[in-house]
Structure formats: structure tokens, C-alpha cells
Coordinates of C-alpha atoms and ligand atoms in Angstrom, one line a residue:
M126 CA 73.0 -138.7 213.3
F127 CA 73.4 -139.5 217.0
L128 CA 71.5 -137.2 219.3
D129 CA 72.7 -137.0 222.9
V130 CA 69.3 -136.5 224.6
S131 CA 70.7 -136.5 228.2
A132 CA 73.1 -133.6 227.3
L133 CA 70.1 -131.8 225.7
N134 CA 68.0 -132.3 228.9
C135 CA 70.8 -131.0 231.1
Q136 CA 71.1 -128.0 228.8
T137 CA 67.4 -127.3 229.0
A138 CA 67.4 -127.7 232.8
R139 CA 70.2 -125.2 233.0
M140 CA 68.3 -122.7 230.8
N141 CA 65.2 -123.2 232.8
K142 CA 67.0 -122.3 236.0
R143 CA 67.7 -118.9 234.5
L144 CA 64.1 -118.3 233.6
K145 CA 61.7 -117.2 236.3
Y146 CA 58.6 -118.7 234.5
P147 CA 59.9 -121.3 232.0
T148 CA 56.6 -123.1 231.9
P149 CA 53.0 -121.9 232.0
V150 CA 51.1 -121.2 235.3
S151 CA 47.6 -122.2 236.3
V152 CA 44.6 -119.9 236.2
S153 CA 44.4 -119.8 240.1
E154 CA 48.1 -118.9 240.3
A155 CA 47.6 -116.2 237.7
V156 CA 44.6 -114.7 239.5
K157 CA 46.6 -114.7 242.8
Q158 CA 49.4 -112.8 241.1
L159 CA 47.1 -110.3 239.4
N160 CA 45.5 -109.6 242.8
N161 CA 49.0 -108.9 244.2
G162 CA 49.5 -106.3 241.5
A163 CA 51.8 -108.4 239.2
V164 CA 51.5 -108.8 235.5
V165 CA 50.4 -112.1 233.9
A166 CA 50.1 -113.1 230.2
M167 CA 46.7 -114.5 229.3
P168 CA 45.4 -116.1 226.1
T169 CA 42.6 -114.4 224.2
E170 CA 41.0 -115.3 220.9
T171 CA 43.0 -112.4 219.2
V172 CA 46.6 -112.5 220.6
Y173 CA 48.0 -113.1 224.1
G174 CA 47.6 -110.1 226.4
L175 CA 49.8 -108.8 229.1
A176 CA 47.3 -108.3 231.9
G177 CA 47.4 -106.2 235.1
L178 CA 44.8 -104.9 237.4
A179 CA 43.3 -101.9 235.6
S180 CA 42.7 -100.0 238.9
N181 CA 46.3 -100.5 240.2
D182 CA 48.9 -97.8 239.2
Y183 CA 51.8 -100.1 240.0
A184 CA 50.4 -103.0 237.9
V185 CA 49.7 -100.7 235.0
L186 CA 53.1 -99.2 235.2
S187 CA 54.6 -102.7 235.2
I188 CA 52.7 -103.4 231.9
Y189 CA 54.3 -100.3 230.2
E190 CA 57.7 -101.2 231.6
T191 CA 57.6 -104.9 230.7
K192 CA 56.7 -104.0 227.1
G193 CA 58.9 -100.9 226.8
R194 CA 55.7 -99.2 225.6
P195 CA 55.5 -95.4 225.5
R196 CA 53.3 -94.2 228.3
F197 CA 51.2 -91.9 226.1
N198 CA 49.7 -94.9 224.4
P199 CA 46.5 -96.0 226.2
L200 CA 45.7 -99.6 227.0
I201 CA 42.6 -101.8 226.3
V202 CA 40.6 -102.7 229.4
H203 CA 39.3 -106.3 229.4
C204 CA 36.1 -107.1 231.2
A205 CA 34.4 -110.4 232.1
D206 CA 30.9 -109.2 231.3
I207 CA 28.8 -106.2 230.4
N208 CA 28.1 -105.2 234.0
M209 CA 31.8 -104.9 234.7
A210 CA 32.2 -102.8 231.5
E211 CA 29.3 -100.5 232.4
E212 CA 31.0 -99.7 235.7
I213 CA 33.8 -97.9 233.8
A214 CA 32.3 -96.4 230.7
E215 CA 29.1 -94.7 229.4
F216 CA 27.3 -96.8 226.8
P217 CA 25.5 -94.8 224.1
A218 CA 22.7 -96.7 222.3
L219 CA 25.1 -97.6 219.5
A220 CA 27.5 -99.2 222.0
H221 CA 24.7 -101.4 223.3
K222 CA 23.9 -102.6 219.8
L223 CA 27.6 -103.4 219.1
A224 CA 27.9 -105.2 222.5
T225 CA 24.8 -107.3 221.8
A226 CA 26.1 -108.3 218.3
F227 CA 29.9 -108.8 219.0
W228 CA 30.6 -109.3 222.7
P229 CA 32.3 -111.4 223.9
G230 CA 34.5 -111.2 220.9
P231 CA 37.3 -109.3 219.0
L232 CA 35.8 -105.8 219.1
T233 CA 37.2 -103.0 221.2
M234 CA 35.0 -100.0 221.8
V235 CA 36.4 -96.6 222.7
L236 CA 33.7 -95.0 225.0
P237 CA 33.4 -92.0 227.3
K238 CA 35.0 -92.9 230.7
R239 CA 32.7 -92.7 233.7
S240 CA 33.8 -90.1 236.2
D241 CA 33.7 -92.7 239.1
A242 CA 35.5 -95.4 237.1
Q243 CA 38.0 -97.4 239.2
L244 CA 40.8 -97.0 236.7
S245 CA 44.4 -96.0 237.0
D246 CA 44.9 -92.8 234.9
L247 CA 47.8 -94.6 233.3
V248 CA 45.4 -97.0 231.5
T249 CA 43.8 -94.2 229.5
A250 CA 47.0 -92.1 229.3
G251 CA 44.9 -89.3 230.8
L252 CA 42.2 -89.4 228.1
E253 CA 38.5 -88.9 228.9
T254 CA 37.7 -92.1 226.9
V255 CA 38.5 -95.7 227.7
A256 CA 38.9 -98.6 225.3
I257 CA 37.0 -101.7 226.4
R258 CA 36.6 -105.3 225.2
L259 CA 35.1 -108.6 226.5
P260 CA 37.4 -111.3 225.3
A261 CA 35.7 -114.6 224.1
H262 CA 38.5 -117.0 225.1
P263 CA 37.2 -119.2 228.0
I264 CA 40.5 -118.8 230.0
A265 CA 40.5 -115.0 229.7
R266 CA 36.9 -115.0 230.8
E267 CA 37.6 -117.3 233.7
M268 CA 40.6 -115.3 234.9
I269 CA 38.9 -111.9 234.8
G270 CA 35.6 -113.4 236.2
N271 CA 37.5 -115.0 239.1
L272 CA 39.4 -111.8 239.7
G273 CA 36.1 -109.8 239.7
K274 CA 37.8 -106.7 238.4
P275 CA 38.8 -105.4 234.9
V276 CA 42.4 -105.9 233.6
A277 CA 44.4 -103.7 231.3
A278 CA 46.0 -105.9 228.6
P279 CA 48.0 -104.9 225.6
S280 CA 49.6 -107.6 223.5
A281 CA 52.1 -109.6 225.5
N282 CA 55.2 -108.7 223.4
P283 CA 58.0 -106.2 223.6
S284 CA 56.6 -102.9 222.1
G285 CA 56.8 -102.7 218.3
K286 CA 57.6 -106.4 217.8
L287 CA 55.4 -109.3 216.4
S288 CA 52.3 -110.1 218.5
P289 CA 52.3 -113.4 220.3
T290 CA 49.8 -116.1 219.3
S291 CA 51.1 -118.9 221.6
A292 CA 52.3 -119.2 225.2
N293 CA 55.8 -120.0 223.8
H294 CA 55.9 -116.8 221.9
V295 CA 55.4 -114.9 225.2
I296 CA 58.0 -116.9 227.0
E297 CA 60.5 -116.2 224.2
G298 CA 59.5 -112.6 223.9
F299 CA 60.0 -111.7 227.6
G300 CA 62.8 -114.3 228.3
G301 CA 60.6 -116.2 230.8
E302 CA 60.3 -113.2 233.1
V303 CA 56.5 -113.1 232.9
P304 CA 54.1 -115.8 234.1
V305 CA 51.9 -117.1 231.2
V306 CA 48.6 -119.1 231.3
D307 CA 48.6 -121.4 228.3
G308 CA 45.4 -121.4 226.2
G309 CA 46.8 -122.9 223.1
D310 CA 47.1 -121.1 219.7
C311 CA 44.9 -118.0 219.3
D312 CA 42.0 -118.6 217.0
N313 CA 41.9 -115.2 215.3
G314 CA 45.6 -114.4 215.4
I315 CA 45.1 -110.7 214.8
E316 CA 44.4 -107.9 217.2
S317 CA 40.8 -106.7 217.8
T318 CA 39.0 -104.3 215.6
I319 CA 38.9 -100.9 217.5
V320 CA 36.0 -98.5 217.0
A321 CA 35.3 -95.2 218.6
V322 CA 31.6 -95.0 219.4
G323 CA 29.8 -91.6 219.2
S324 CA 26.1 -90.8 219.7
D325 CA 25.3 -91.2 216.0
A326 CA 28.5 -92.3 214.2
L327 CA 31.4 -94.7 214.5
T328 CA 35.1 -94.2 213.7
L329 CA 37.2 -97.2 212.8
L330 CA 40.6 -96.8 214.7
R331 CA 42.1 -100.2 213.8
P332 CA 40.9 -102.8 211.4
G333 CA 40.5 -106.3 212.7
S334 CA 38.4 -109.5 212.0
I335 CA 35.1 -107.6 212.5
S336 CA 34.9 -105.4 209.4
A337 CA 33.6 -101.8 209.0
E338 CA 30.7 -103.2 206.9
E339 CA 29.6 -105.5 209.8
L340 CA 29.8 -102.5 212.2
A341 CA 27.6 -100.4 209.9
S342 CA 25.1 -103.1 209.2
V343 CA 24.5 -104.0 212.8
T344 CA 24.1 -100.3 213.9
G345 CA 22.8 -98.6 210.8
A346 CA 25.4 -95.8 211.6
P347 CA 28.0 -94.4 209.3
V348 CA 31.6 -95.7 209.9
G349 CA 34.3 -93.2 209.3
A350 CA 38.0 -93.8 209.1
S351 CA 40.4 -92.1 211.6
S352 CA 42.9 -89.7 210.3
S353 CA 46.3 -90.9 211.6
A354 CA 47.1 -87.5 213.1
E355 CA 44.2 -87.8 215.5
I356 CA 45.3 -90.7 217.6
V357 CA 48.7 -91.6 218.7
A358 CA 48.9 -95.2 219.8
P359 CA 51.1 -98.2 219.1
G360 CA 48.8 -100.1 216.7
M361 CA 48.6 -96.8 214.8
L362 CA 52.3 -96.1 214.7
K363 CA 53.7 -96.4 211.1
S364 CA 56.3 -99.0 212.1
H365 CA 54.8 -101.7 214.4
Y366 CA 54.4 -105.5 214.5
A367 CA 57.9 -105.7 213.1
P368 CA 60.1 -108.8 212.7
N369 CA 63.9 -108.3 212.7
A370 CA 64.1 -108.9 209.0
A371 CA 63.0 -106.3 206.4
V372 CA 59.6 -107.0 204.9
R373 CA 58.9 -106.7 201.1
L374 CA 55.2 -106.7 200.2
N375 CA 53.3 -107.9 197.1
A376 CA 56.1 -110.3 196.1
E377 CA 55.4 -113.0 193.4
T378 CA 58.7 -114.8 194.1
A379 CA 61.6 -114.6 196.5
N380 CA 64.7 -112.8 195.3
E381 CA 68.1 -114.1 196.2
G382 CA 68.6 -113.9 200.0
E383 CA 64.9 -113.6 200.7
V384 CA 62.5 -116.1 202.2
L385 CA 58.9 -116.1 200.9
L386 CA 55.7 -116.0 202.8
G387 CA 53.1 -117.3 200.4
F388 CA 49.4 -117.0 200.1
G389 CA 47.2 -119.1 197.8
E390 CA 49.0 -120.2 194.7
I391 CA 51.9 -118.0 195.3
G392 CA 54.6 -119.8 197.2
A393 CA 52.9 -123.1 197.1
N394 CA 56.1 -124.8 198.2
A395 CA 57.1 -122.1 200.6
K396 CA 55.7 -121.2 204.1
N397 CA 52.2 -120.4 203.0
L398 CA 49.6 -118.4 205.1
S399 CA 46.8 -120.3 203.4
P400 CA 47.3 -122.6 200.4
T401 CA 43.5 -122.5 199.8
A402 CA 43.5 -118.6 200.0
D403 CA 41.4 -118.6 203.1
L404 CA 41.8 -115.1 204.7
R405 CA 40.8 -116.3 208.2
E406 CA 43.4 -119.0 208.2
A407 CA 45.9 -116.5 206.9
A408 CA 45.2 -114.1 209.8
K409 CA 45.5 -116.9 212.3
N410 CA 49.0 -117.9 210.9
L411 CA 50.3 -114.4 210.2
F412 CA 52.4 -113.6 213.3
S413 CA 53.6 -117.1 214.0
F414 CA 54.7 -117.6 210.3
L415 CA 56.5 -114.2 210.2
R416 CA 58.2 -115.2 213.5
A417 CA 59.3 -118.6 212.1
L418 CA 60.7 -117.0 208.9
D419 CA 62.4 -114.3 211.0
Q420 CA 64.2 -117.1 212.9
T421 CA 65.8 -118.4 209.7
G422 CA 68.0 -115.3 209.9
A423 CA 67.0 -114.2 206.4
K424 CA 67.6 -110.4 205.7
T425 CA 64.2 -110.0 204.0
I426 CA 60.8 -111.7 204.2
A427 CA 59.0 -111.3 200.8
V428 CA 55.2 -111.5 201.3
A429 CA 52.8 -112.6 198.6
P430 CA 49.9 -110.2 197.8
I431 CA 46.8 -110.6 200.1
P432 CA 43.4 -109.6 198.8
N433 CA 42.3 -106.3 200.5
E434 CA 38.8 -107.5 201.5
G435 CA 37.2 -108.6 204.8
I436 CA 39.9 -109.6 207.3
G437 CA 42.5 -109.2 204.5
I438 CA 42.2 -105.4 205.2
A439 CA 43.5 -106.1 208.8
I440 CA 46.2 -108.4 207.5
N441 CA 47.4 -105.8 205.0
D442 CA 47.3 -103.1 207.8
R443 CA 49.7 -105.2 209.9
L444 CA 51.9 -106.1 207.0
A445 CA 52.2 -102.4 205.9
R446 CA 53.4 -101.6 209.5
A447 CA 55.8 -104.5 209.6
A448 CA 57.2 -103.3 206.3
A449 CA 57.4 -99.6 207.3
D450 CA 60.6 -97.6 207.6
R451 CA 61.8 -98.3 211.2
K452 CA 63.4 -95.0 211.7
D453 CA 60.3 -93.0 212.5
Ligands
AMP725 P1 47.1 -102.8 221.9 O1 46.8 -102.8 223.4 O2 48.6 -102.8 221.7 O3 46.4 -103.8 221.2 O4 46.7 -101.3 221.4 C1 45.7 -100.6 222.1 C2 45.1 -99.7 221.1 O5 43.9 -99.2 221.7 C3 45.9 -98.5 220.8 O6 46.6 -98.8 219.6 C4 44.8 -97.4 220.5 O7 44.6 -97.3 219.1 C5 43.6 -97.9 221.2 N1 43.1 -97.1 222.3 C6 43.2 -97.5 223.6 N2 42.6 -96.6 224.4 C7 42.1 -95.6 223.5 C8 41.4 -94.4 223.7 N3 41.0 -94.0 224.9 N4 41.2 -93.7 222.6 C9 41.6 -94.1 221.4 N5 42.2 -95.2 221.2 C10 42.5 -96.0 222.2
MG726 MG1 50.3 -104.7 220.4

């Protein structure tokens, strides 16, 4: 078939004109924009984050507005190093143990907020606690390090939709309205583990690639599960991380009109999260494969069963929310 490349180029140029940020921006441009109170999408090892100065009400408000996120849902504050983190939160002994073992990395700790913390109240949605993480991605570290101040950064996608694991996902999701720094595909592909840290116990608020068992073995403290009534936040809403298509779980085959998202031997010839049944590979592929299948326009995505162990617990958590009734 003959492909008219020049026509295609003209069309792309026309589309690009309509987009404010059709292509990624540099780290120095991103830092300049953050300093001015603008929001910028940054790569992290979990998913891309929509960053804004955590001390700036206007920037934090822009994050909520850009995402269409309910304001009662607090944001995670991202720091470059432990000193920056200690300026905004109290660190009980258990928090120090966790920081030593897992930071920088995909662990968010919910800690008592310091009374002198330079944080917009919108970040914590008025709570006395603050959620903090030190991302491991070199570009995120460089951005926050150069800025010299913490950023608030939820996932860089419209609220309730699939999380972005590439710069293109962000450009698609916000229609090119938000500048993005391109750091390639995210290594983990699934949001951070969130743990509330008390003086002698931990509470798992969101499963992620760091498991409850790892948290317990590093600290020697018991790890409880949160009751869903306690915390109201997006990652804990029943319907979240949702594609446009319906999602049917634990499928062995695709029914008529469905597309199959395979795992291991199931769906060997379909889009497969990990043909070798490697859960880390599956986590990395989860959101981008759901997105690709969604773009086929199929009414339903049938998903093969995923073993509920290790990071499989986090994958099943996200899939259950993607499959949940969208009305509540
Ligand atoms: P997201 O930024 O979309 O990855 O989600 C942020 C998550 O952080 C929310 O779903 C909450 O579960 C959690 N979170 C943030 N701040 C707090 C806090 N102060 N207390 C409890 N959970 C929090
Ligand atoms: Mg999110």
C-alpha cells in the first residue's frame, strides 16, 4: 500500500500546533517552570508524576485541577534526599529503618507532619500527616535536587484513568497541555507501596512492589492492613485505574467481542503481560498493555488470573479497581 509520508508529516505538524507541549522538555526547562509555580510531568521508577512545588498553593491547586482530582485526596510529597524529607515530617525510629532499607525507591511513608513544614495545606488535604517518598529515578532526583525543594506529585493522568508509564502516555492523557520530561519507560510500572508509620506498628495503605513481608522483616514491627473506611484517597477508591473498556478478571479465554490480556501460558498468542509468568515484568507492562488493548475499541478486556503473591498482590489490587463498578 502506498503511504503518503508528506501528507502525514503535514498532518502531524498541524496537530502539533494545537498542542502546547507536543514534545518533551529538558530538565532545566522543567525546573524553571516548577520554580514559577507551573506543573510539570516527571518520570519516576513507579509511574510518571505530575509535579508542582509542594509549598506553593497555586501549584498544588493546578495539580488537582489538571487531574480533575477531588481535593480531599492528599498528594505524595517527593524529596531529593532524607534531609529534605526531615524538614517536613517527624521520623519515628521505624521510619528511619524503612528509609535506610528502601529509599530512594518505591516506598511512600505516611508520617506526622512537622508544625513548621513549608507545605501547602492542600497537599495534605488538611491532615496532620504527610505522605513522603524519595524517588529512585535519576531524572526525578536531578529535578528535585536542582529545585532544592520538595514537589507534590500524584500520577500524571486524569483522575481515575490508567496511570502513565511513558512520556507519550502523559502527552496523550493531558492532550499536550502539560510539559513532560522524558525518562523512558518506568521500570516498576506500578505505584509505590504506601505505609503509615506509627511508633511501634505499620499499616499498609496501598500494596506496591515492596511487600508487607519485606516491611515487617526490615523493621521487626507488625504490619496491619487498613480498613477501607479509614482513608479516603484515590488509590483507595473502589473504581480507579480504569480503562474505557469494561474489565473481566480471571479469564481463561476471551469471549466473543473481548480482547485478552494474557499471563504465562494463558493467552500465549494474545497480548501477554509476561509469557514466562514473571510478576515484575507483568507489573511493568500492566498499564501500557491495558492502554493498548483499550485503544482497540473492544468493549471488554478479559484478564488472565495473576498469582496473588509478591508484587502480584499489587497487580491484583489495581486490576480489581479497574474492574470495579464505575458508578460509585
Ligand atoms: P497517588 O498520588 O495518586 O499515587 O495517591 C496518593 C496516595 O497517597 C493516596 O491514595 C493516599 O492513599 C495516600 N496518602 C497521601 N497522603 C496521605 C496521608 N496524609 N494519609 C494517608 N494517606 C495518604
Ligand atoms: Mg494515581
